[in-house]
Amino acid sequence: MSQVKALVLFSGGLDSILAARTLLEQNIKVTALCFESNFYDAKKAKESAKELGIDLRVVDIRERMLDLVKNPPNGYGKNMNTCIDCHSMMFELAVEIMRKDSFDILASGEVLGQRPFSQNKDALLKIQNLVGIDILRPLSAKLLPETSYEKEMLVNRGRLHRISGRTREGQGELIKKYNIKKYPSPAGGCLLTDPDFSSRIMDLLDNWPESNIKDVEILKNGRVFWFDCGEAKKALAIVGRNHEENEKLKSLSHSGDIILELKDINGPTSLLRGLNLKIEKDFKILTPKIFREIEMSVFDKNSIIKTLANITAFYAVKARGKEVFVHIKSI
Ligand code: SF4
């Protein structure tokens, strides 16, 4: 009999490592599947898959994920996380891959009861019904109805687990049992669960309902300001907070954007998007000493540029109270 092939939804976190490892212990060939969007990346998955020595497929779902965040059929969680729809979408994509590439088993590292809403028994079985195929959850399998994979002996139910809840005790035992030396901390994860980033996304969708994945990407890189341009139009400015963000903003800028940087003094790079103005000049300003001195309610394009030049200079501490030149250039 040829080796059984499993496709495992894989974030690279501990639960997905243990799920993959459980199947590897049964001599099943495991391929990890992970998704990448503006809100989460595949870094952890790449490291963990390498550590386990398994193949990893990374699927870019940035466009689809943004569409979902703009219009989630099942609404939002505590923040802008669209977990129910996001989950369904990931499983639907996994099923497509499974059918196309003839995997025998679809599995995930979900743990019964770990998340009260999305991982209770009803929610786990609902997703399964929705995608129309059994999903094996190796960590909680013995607490869930037997899947077709177990019935057909593709996987041995006796060697699966009965972990539930949020305590992580069961996972601790498996770490020892499987002698797992390296696994990532639970930190990081999906930006949509972060309250600050969620409020940035909310403003973006309010101000620019047609925003795209490039607009979402710049929101990760600095202080965010929105300017009224009149006629209900808004311009978005991002002011870098460190060298890395400054470089990132420059690399993410595209035609139509305006970049502002101080001449002669190290300081922030600012990116302005949505103003629709061709400009290249050095602008002389007296940098405000306190932020309150900056006029924020502006409408015409020149006032917006002037205000952003003041903000850019203000965040260069050495420039405060001094006359400086800000270089302003359309891309
Ligand atoms: S936390 Fe983020 S990635 Fe995870 S299911 Fe929710 S929306 Fe999707």
Coordinates of C-alpha atoms and ligand atoms in Angstrom, one line a residue:
M1 CA 0.0 0.0 0.0
S2 CA 1.4 3.5 -0.9
Q3 CA 2.1 6.0 1.8
V4 CA -0.9 7.9 3.1
K5 CA -0.7 11.6 2.3
A6 CA -2.0 14.3 4.7
L7 CA -2.5 18.0 4.0
V8 CA -2.3 19.8 7.4
L9 CA -3.3 23.4 7.9
F10 CA -0.2 24.8 9.5
S11 CA 0.4 28.1 11.2
G12 CA 3.8 26.9 12.5
G13 CA 2.5 27.4 16.1
L14 CA 2.8 24.6 18.7
D15 CA -0.6 23.0 18.0
S16 CA 0.0 22.7 14.3
I17 CA 3.5 21.3 15.0
L18 CA 2.0 18.6 17.3
A19 CA -0.7 17.8 14.9
A20 CA 1.8 17.3 12.1
R21 CA 4.1 15.3 14.4
T22 CA 1.3 13.0 15.5
L23 CA 0.7 12.0 11.9
L24 CA 4.4 11.7 11.1
E25 CA 4.6 9.2 14.0
Q26 CA 2.1 7.0 12.0
N27 CA 4.3 7.1 9.0
I28 CA 2.0 9.4 7.1
K29 CA 3.5 11.8 4.6
V30 CA 2.7 15.3 5.8
T31 CA 2.5 18.4 3.7
A32 CA 1.9 21.6 5.6
L33 CA -0.3 24.3 4.1
C34 CA -0.1 27.9 5.2
F35 CA -1.7 31.1 4.1
E36 CA -0.2 34.6 3.7
S37 CA -2.0 37.9 3.8
N38 CA -1.4 41.5 4.9
F39 CA -2.5 40.4 8.4
Y40 CA -0.4 37.3 8.9
D41 CA 2.7 35.9 7.3
A42 CA 4.3 32.5 6.7
K43 CA 7.5 33.1 8.7
K44 CA 6.7 30.9 11.7
A45 CA 5.3 28.2 9.4
K46 CA 8.5 28.2 7.3
E47 CA 10.7 27.8 10.4
S48 CA 8.6 25.1 11.9
A49 CA 8.1 23.1 8.7
K50 CA 11.9 23.2 8.2
E51 CA 12.4 22.0 11.8
L52 CA 10.0 19.1 11.2
G53 CA 11.5 18.3 7.8
I54 CA 8.1 18.5 6.0
D55 CA 7.1 20.1 2.8
L56 CA 5.3 23.5 3.1
R57 CA 3.0 25.1 0.6
V58 CA 2.4 28.9 1.1
V59 CA -0.7 30.4 -0.6
D60 CA -1.0 34.1 -1.0
I61 CA -4.6 35.2 -0.1
R62 CA -4.0 38.9 0.3
E63 CA -6.7 40.0 -2.1
R64 CA -9.3 37.5 -0.9
M65 CA -8.6 38.3 2.7
L66 CA -9.0 42.0 2.2
D67 CA -12.3 41.4 0.4
L68 CA -13.4 39.4 3.4
V69 CA -12.4 42.1 5.9
K70 CA -14.3 44.7 3.9
N71 CA -17.4 42.5 3.9
P72 CA -17.5 39.5 6.2
P73 CA -20.7 37.6 5.9
N74 CA -20.5 36.5 9.5
G75 CA -19.3 39.8 10.9
Y76 CA -16.3 40.7 13.1
G77 CA -14.9 39.2 16.3
K78 CA -13.7 41.4 19.2
N79 CA -11.6 43.5 16.8
M80 CA -11.5 43.5 13.0
N81 CA -10.9 39.7 12.9
T82 CA -13.3 37.9 10.6
C83 CA -12.5 34.5 12.1
I84 CA -15.5 32.5 11.1
D85 CA -15.3 33.5 7.4
C86 CA -11.5 33.4 7.4
H87 CA -11.5 29.9 8.8
S88 CA -14.1 28.7 6.2
M89 CA -12.2 30.3 3.4
M90 CA -8.9 28.6 4.5
F91 CA -10.6 25.2 4.7
E92 CA -12.3 25.7 1.3
L93 CA -9.0 26.5 -0.3
A94 CA -7.4 23.5 1.4
V95 CA -10.1 21.2 0.1
E96 CA -9.4 22.5 -3.5
I97 CA -5.8 21.7 -3.0
M98 CA -6.6 18.3 -1.5
R99 CA -8.8 17.3 -4.3
K100 CA -6.4 18.6 -7.0
D101 CA -3.4 16.9 -5.6
S102 CA -5.0 13.8 -4.3
F103 CA -4.3 14.0 -0.6
D104 CA -5.9 11.3 1.5
I105 CA -6.4 13.3 4.7
L106 CA -7.2 16.9 5.5
A107 CA -6.1 17.8 9.1
S108 CA -5.6 20.8 11.3
G109 CA -4.0 21.5 14.7
E110 CA -7.3 22.9 16.2
V111 CA -8.0 22.0 19.8
L112 CA -11.5 21.5 21.1
G113 CA -12.6 24.3 23.4
Q114 CA -9.4 26.3 23.0
R115 CA -11.3 29.2 21.6
P116 CA -14.8 29.4 23.0
F117 CA -16.5 30.6 19.8
S118 CA -14.5 29.2 16.9
Q119 CA -13.3 25.9 18.4
N120 CA -16.3 24.6 20.3
K121 CA -17.6 21.2 19.1
D122 CA -20.5 22.8 17.1
A123 CA -18.1 25.2 15.3
L124 CA -15.6 22.5 14.4
L125 CA -18.3 20.2 13.0
K126 CA -20.0 23.1 11.3
I127 CA -16.9 24.0 9.3
Q128 CA -16.6 20.3 8.3
N129 CA -20.2 20.3 7.0
L130 CA -19.6 23.6 5.2
V131 CA -16.6 22.3 3.3
G132 CA -18.2 19.0 2.7
I133 CA -15.3 16.8 3.8
D134 CA -14.0 15.4 7.1
I135 CA -11.3 17.3 8.9
L136 CA -9.1 15.4 11.2
R137 CA -8.0 17.2 14.4
P138 CA -5.3 14.9 15.7
L139 CA -5.0 16.7 19.1
S140 CA -8.7 16.3 20.0
A141 CA -9.7 13.4 17.7
K142 CA -10.8 11.1 20.5
L143 CA -13.3 13.7 21.8
L144 CA -14.8 14.2 18.4
P145 CA -16.9 11.9 16.1
E146 CA -14.8 9.4 14.2
T147 CA -13.8 10.7 10.8
S148 CA -13.8 8.7 7.5
Y149 CA -10.0 8.7 7.7
E150 CA -10.1 6.8 11.0
K151 CA -12.9 4.5 9.8
E152 CA -10.9 3.6 6.7
M153 CA -7.8 3.0 8.8
L154 CA -5.8 5.7 7.0
V155 CA -4.9 6.9 10.4
N156 CA -5.0 4.9 13.7
R157 CA -7.5 6.6 16.1
G158 CA -5.9 4.8 19.0
R159 CA -2.8 6.9 18.6
L160 CA -4.5 10.2 18.3
H161 CA -5.2 12.5 21.3
R162 CA -7.9 13.8 23.6
I163 CA -6.7 17.3 24.3
S164 CA -9.2 20.0 25.1
G165 CA -9.4 23.5 26.6
R166 CA -6.9 26.3 27.0
T167 CA -4.6 24.9 29.7
R168 CA -1.9 23.6 27.4
E169 CA -1.2 20.7 29.8
G170 CA -1.9 18.1 27.1
Q171 CA 0.4 19.9 24.7
G172 CA 3.1 19.9 27.4
E173 CA 2.9 16.1 27.6
L174 CA 3.2 15.7 23.9
I175 CA 6.2 18.0 23.7
K176 CA 7.9 15.6 26.1
K177 CA 6.6 12.5 24.4
Y178 CA 7.7 13.6 20.9
N179 CA 10.9 15.1 22.3
I180 CA 10.2 18.5 20.6
K181 CA 13.1 20.8 21.4
K182 CA 12.1 23.9 19.4
Y183 CA 8.8 25.6 18.9
P184 CA 7.8 29.2 18.6
S185 CA 6.3 31.3 21.3
P186 CA 2.5 32.0 21.0
A187 CA 3.3 35.8 20.4
G188 CA 2.5 37.5 17.1
G189 CA -0.2 36.1 15.0
C190 CA -3.0 37.8 13.2
L191 CA -2.9 41.6 13.1
L192 CA -6.7 41.7 12.9
T193 CA -6.9 40.7 16.5
D194 CA -4.8 43.7 17.5
P195 CA -7.0 46.6 18.7
D196 CA -4.6 49.4 17.5
F197 CA -4.1 47.9 14.0
S198 CA -7.9 47.2 13.8
S199 CA -8.7 50.8 14.4
R200 CA -6.3 51.7 11.6
I201 CA -8.1 49.3 9.3
M202 CA -11.5 50.7 10.4
D203 CA -10.4 54.2 9.5
L204 CA -9.0 53.0 6.2
L205 CA -12.2 51.3 5.2
D206 CA -14.3 54.3 6.3
N207 CA -12.1 56.8 4.4
W208 CA -11.2 54.7 1.4
P209 CA -13.8 51.9 0.9
E210 CA -12.0 51.0 -2.4
S211 CA -8.6 50.6 -0.6
N212 CA -6.3 47.8 -1.8
I213 CA -3.7 45.6 -0.4
K214 CA -0.9 48.2 -1.0
D215 CA -2.8 50.6 1.2
V216 CA -3.2 48.1 4.0
E217 CA 0.5 47.3 3.8
I218 CA 1.7 50.9 4.5
L219 CA -0.5 51.1 7.6
K220 CA 2.0 48.7 9.3
N221 CA 4.8 51.2 9.1
G222 CA 4.5 54.3 11.2
R223 CA 2.2 56.9 12.7
V224 CA -0.9 57.4 10.7
F225 CA -2.6 60.7 9.9
W226 CA -5.7 61.4 7.7
F227 CA -6.2 64.8 6.1
D228 CA -9.5 66.3 4.8
C229 CA -9.0 67.4 1.2
G230 CA -12.6 68.8 0.9
E231 CA -15.5 67.2 -1.0
A232 CA -15.4 64.3 1.4
K233 CA -12.0 63.2 0.1
K234 CA -9.2 62.1 2.4
A235 CA -5.4 61.8 2.1
L236 CA -3.4 59.3 4.1
A237 CA 0.0 60.1 5.6
I238 CA 2.3 57.7 7.3
V239 CA 5.3 59.0 9.3
G240 CA 8.1 56.4 9.9
R241 CA 9.2 55.9 13.5
N242 CA 12.6 54.4 12.8
H243 CA 15.1 53.7 10.1
E244 CA 13.5 50.4 9.2
E245 CA 10.0 51.9 8.8
N246 CA 11.5 54.8 6.8
E247 CA 13.1 52.4 4.4
K248 CA 9.9 50.3 4.2
L249 CA 7.8 53.3 3.4
K250 CA 10.1 54.3 0.6
S251 CA 10.0 50.8 -0.8
L252 CA 6.2 50.6 -0.6
S253 CA 5.7 54.0 -2.3
H254 CA 4.3 54.1 -5.8
S255 CA 3.4 56.5 -8.6
G256 CA 1.2 59.2 -7.2
D257 CA 2.6 59.1 -3.7
I258 CA 4.6 62.0 -2.2
I259 CA 7.7 61.4 0.0
L260 CA 8.8 64.0 2.6
E261 CA 12.3 63.9 4.3
L262 CA 14.3 66.3 6.2
K263 CA 17.4 67.7 4.6
D264 CA 20.6 67.8 6.7
I265 CA 19.0 66.2 9.8
N266 CA 18.2 62.6 10.4
G267 CA 14.5 62.1 10.9
P268 CA 11.3 60.4 9.7
T269 CA 10.4 59.6 6.2
S270 CA 6.7 60.5 5.5
L271 CA 4.6 59.0 2.8
L272 CA 1.5 60.9 1.6
R273 CA -1.0 59.0 -0.6
G274 CA -4.3 60.3 -2.2
L275 CA -3.4 63.9 -2.8
N276 CA -2.9 63.8 -6.5
L277 CA -0.3 66.4 -6.8
K278 CA 3.0 66.7 -8.8
I279 CA 5.6 68.4 -6.7
E280 CA 9.4 68.5 -6.1
K281 CA 10.8 71.2 -3.8
D282 CA 12.6 72.1 -0.6
F283 CA 10.3 73.6 1.9
K284 CA 11.7 75.8 4.7
I285 CA 9.8 75.6 8.0
L286 CA 10.2 76.6 11.6
T287 CA 9.7 73.3 13.4
P288 CA 7.0 73.4 16.1
K289 CA 8.2 72.8 19.6
I290 CA 4.9 71.1 20.7
F291 CA 2.6 69.0 18.5
R292 CA -0.4 71.3 19.4
E293 CA 1.1 74.1 17.4
I294 CA 0.5 72.1 14.2
E295 CA -2.7 73.0 12.3
M296 CA -4.4 69.7 11.5
S297 CA -7.8 70.6 10.0
V298 CA -6.7 71.4 6.4
F299 CA -8.4 71.2 3.1
D300 CA -6.2 72.6 0.2
K301 CA -3.3 70.6 -1.1
N302 CA -0.6 73.1 -0.2
S303 CA -1.8 73.3 3.4
I304 CA -1.7 69.6 3.7
I305 CA 1.9 69.4 2.4
K306 CA 2.9 72.2 4.8
T307 CA 1.2 70.4 7.8
L308 CA 2.8 67.1 7.0
A309 CA 6.2 68.9 6.6
N310 CA 5.7 70.3 10.1
I311 CA 4.7 66.8 11.5
T312 CA 7.7 65.2 9.8
A313 CA 10.1 67.8 11.3
F314 CA 8.4 67.6 14.7
Y315 CA 9.3 63.9 15.0
A316 CA 12.9 64.7 14.5
V317 CA 13.6 65.7 18.0
K318 CA 16.8 67.7 17.1
A319 CA 14.8 69.8 14.7
R320 CA 12.2 71.1 17.2
G321 CA 12.2 74.9 17.5
K322 CA 14.7 75.2 14.6
E323 CA 14.5 76.2 11.0
V324 CA 14.9 73.2 8.7
F325 CA 14.4 72.2 5.1
V326 CA 12.0 69.4 4.2
H327 CA 12.5 67.8 0.8
I328 CA 9.2 67.0 -0.8
K329 CA 9.0 64.8 -3.9
S330 CA 6.3 63.1 -5.9
I331 CA 7.0 59.6 -7.0
Ligands
SF4_1 S1 -7.3 35.3 14.0 FE1 -7.0 36.1 11.9 S2 -6.1 34.5 10.7 FE2 -7.0 33.6 12.5 S3 -9.0 32.9 11.9 FE3 -9.2 35.0 12.8 S4 -9.1 36.4 11.1 FE4 -8.3 34.4 10.4

